[in-house]
Coordinates of C-alpha atoms in Angstrom, one line a residue:
M1199 CA 2.5 1.3 -20.6
V1200 CA 6.1 2.4 -21.3
P1201 CA 7.7 0.6 -24.2
I1202 CA 10.7 -1.6 -23.1
S1203 CA 13.1 0.5 -25.2
N1204 CA 12.2 3.6 -23.1
R1205 CA 11.8 2.0 -19.7
A1206 CA 15.3 2.9 -18.3
L1207 CA 14.7 6.6 -19.3
H1208 CA 11.3 6.5 -17.8
V1209 CA 12.5 5.1 -14.5
D1210 CA 15.3 7.7 -14.4
H1211 CA 12.8 10.4 -15.0
C1212 CA 10.5 9.2 -12.2
A1213 CA 13.4 8.8 -9.8
E1214 CA 14.5 12.3 -10.6
Y1215 CA 11.0 13.7 -10.1
L1216 CA 10.6 12.0 -6.7
R1217 CA 14.1 13.3 -5.7
R1218 CA 13.1 16.9 -6.5
R1219 CA 9.7 16.6 -4.7
I1220 CA 11.4 15.2 -1.6
M1221 CA 14.0 18.0 -1.7
C1222 CA 11.4 20.7 -2.2
T1223 CA 8.8 19.5 0.3
S1224 CA 11.0 17.6 2.8
D1225 CA 10.2 17.8 6.5
M1226 CA 13.4 18.0 8.6
G1227 CA 11.5 16.7 11.6
L1228 CA 10.6 13.4 10.1
L1229 CA 12.5 11.3 12.6
P1230 CA 14.7 13.3 15.0
Y1231 CA 17.2 11.4 17.1
I1232 CA 17.3 11.6 20.9
W1233 CA 20.3 10.8 23.1
L1234 CA 20.4 7.3 24.6
G1235 CA 22.5 7.4 27.7
N1236 CA 25.7 9.3 28.2
D1237 CA 27.9 7.3 25.7
G1238 CA 26.9 9.3 22.6
D1239 CA 24.4 6.7 21.3
V1240 CA 21.2 7.9 19.7
V1241 CA 17.9 6.4 18.8
G1242 CA 15.0 7.6 16.6
D1243 CA 12.2 9.4 18.4
F1244 CA 9.3 7.2 17.3
S1245 CA 6.9 8.8 19.7
R1246 CA 6.5 12.0 17.7
M1247 CA 3.0 13.0 16.6
Y1248 CA 2.4 14.2 13.0
T1249 CA -0.5 15.8 11.2
C1250 CA -1.2 14.3 7.9
R1251 CA -2.5 16.3 4.9
N1252 CA -6.1 15.9 3.8
Y1253 CA -5.8 13.8 0.6
E1254 CA -9.5 13.9 -0.2
P1255 CA -9.3 17.1 -2.4
V1256 CA -6.8 15.2 -4.6
R1257 CA -9.0 12.2 -4.9
S1258 CA -12.0 14.3 -5.7
F1259 CA -10.1 16.2 -8.5
V1260 CA -9.0 12.9 -10.1
K1261 CA -12.5 11.4 -9.8
K1262 CA -14.0 14.5 -11.4
N1263 CA -11.4 14.8 -14.2
A1264 CA -10.4 11.3 -14.9
E1265 CA -11.3 8.9 -17.8
E1266 CA -13.4 6.1 -16.5
A1267 CA -11.4 3.3 -18.2
D1268 CA -7.9 4.0 -16.9
G1269 CA -8.0 6.9 -14.4
R1270 CA -5.9 9.3 -16.4
V1271 CA -6.7 13.0 -16.3
K1272 CA -8.2 14.2 -19.6
P1273 CA -6.8 17.3 -21.4
K1274 CA -9.2 20.2 -21.7
D1275 CA -9.8 22.3 -24.8
G1276 CA -6.8 24.6 -25.3
D1277 CA -4.4 22.5 -23.3
Y1278 CA -1.0 22.0 -24.9
I1279 CA -0.7 18.3 -26.0
L1280 CA 2.5 16.6 -26.9
Y1281 CA 2.1 13.8 -29.4
D1282 CA 5.7 12.8 -30.0
Y1283 CA 7.7 12.0 -26.9
I1284 CA 11.2 10.5 -27.1

């Protein structure tokens, strides 16, 4: 749990991380528009088919490497560990 005094900084960090991930992995074909009549109106093309990524390898990794109590990934011997943050 993030202490209340650090919550705003934590939220800013998370929003920035999500923004960067979206920018780096965005799919320009998420919802293309199609013309609706001849008057210049457009509508989202909701009939598009997409192929989802297989999330199971991620779930397997977390299950194999996570603490039982809280689901966090455990550091391994030799990993760099930061003990003082903010």
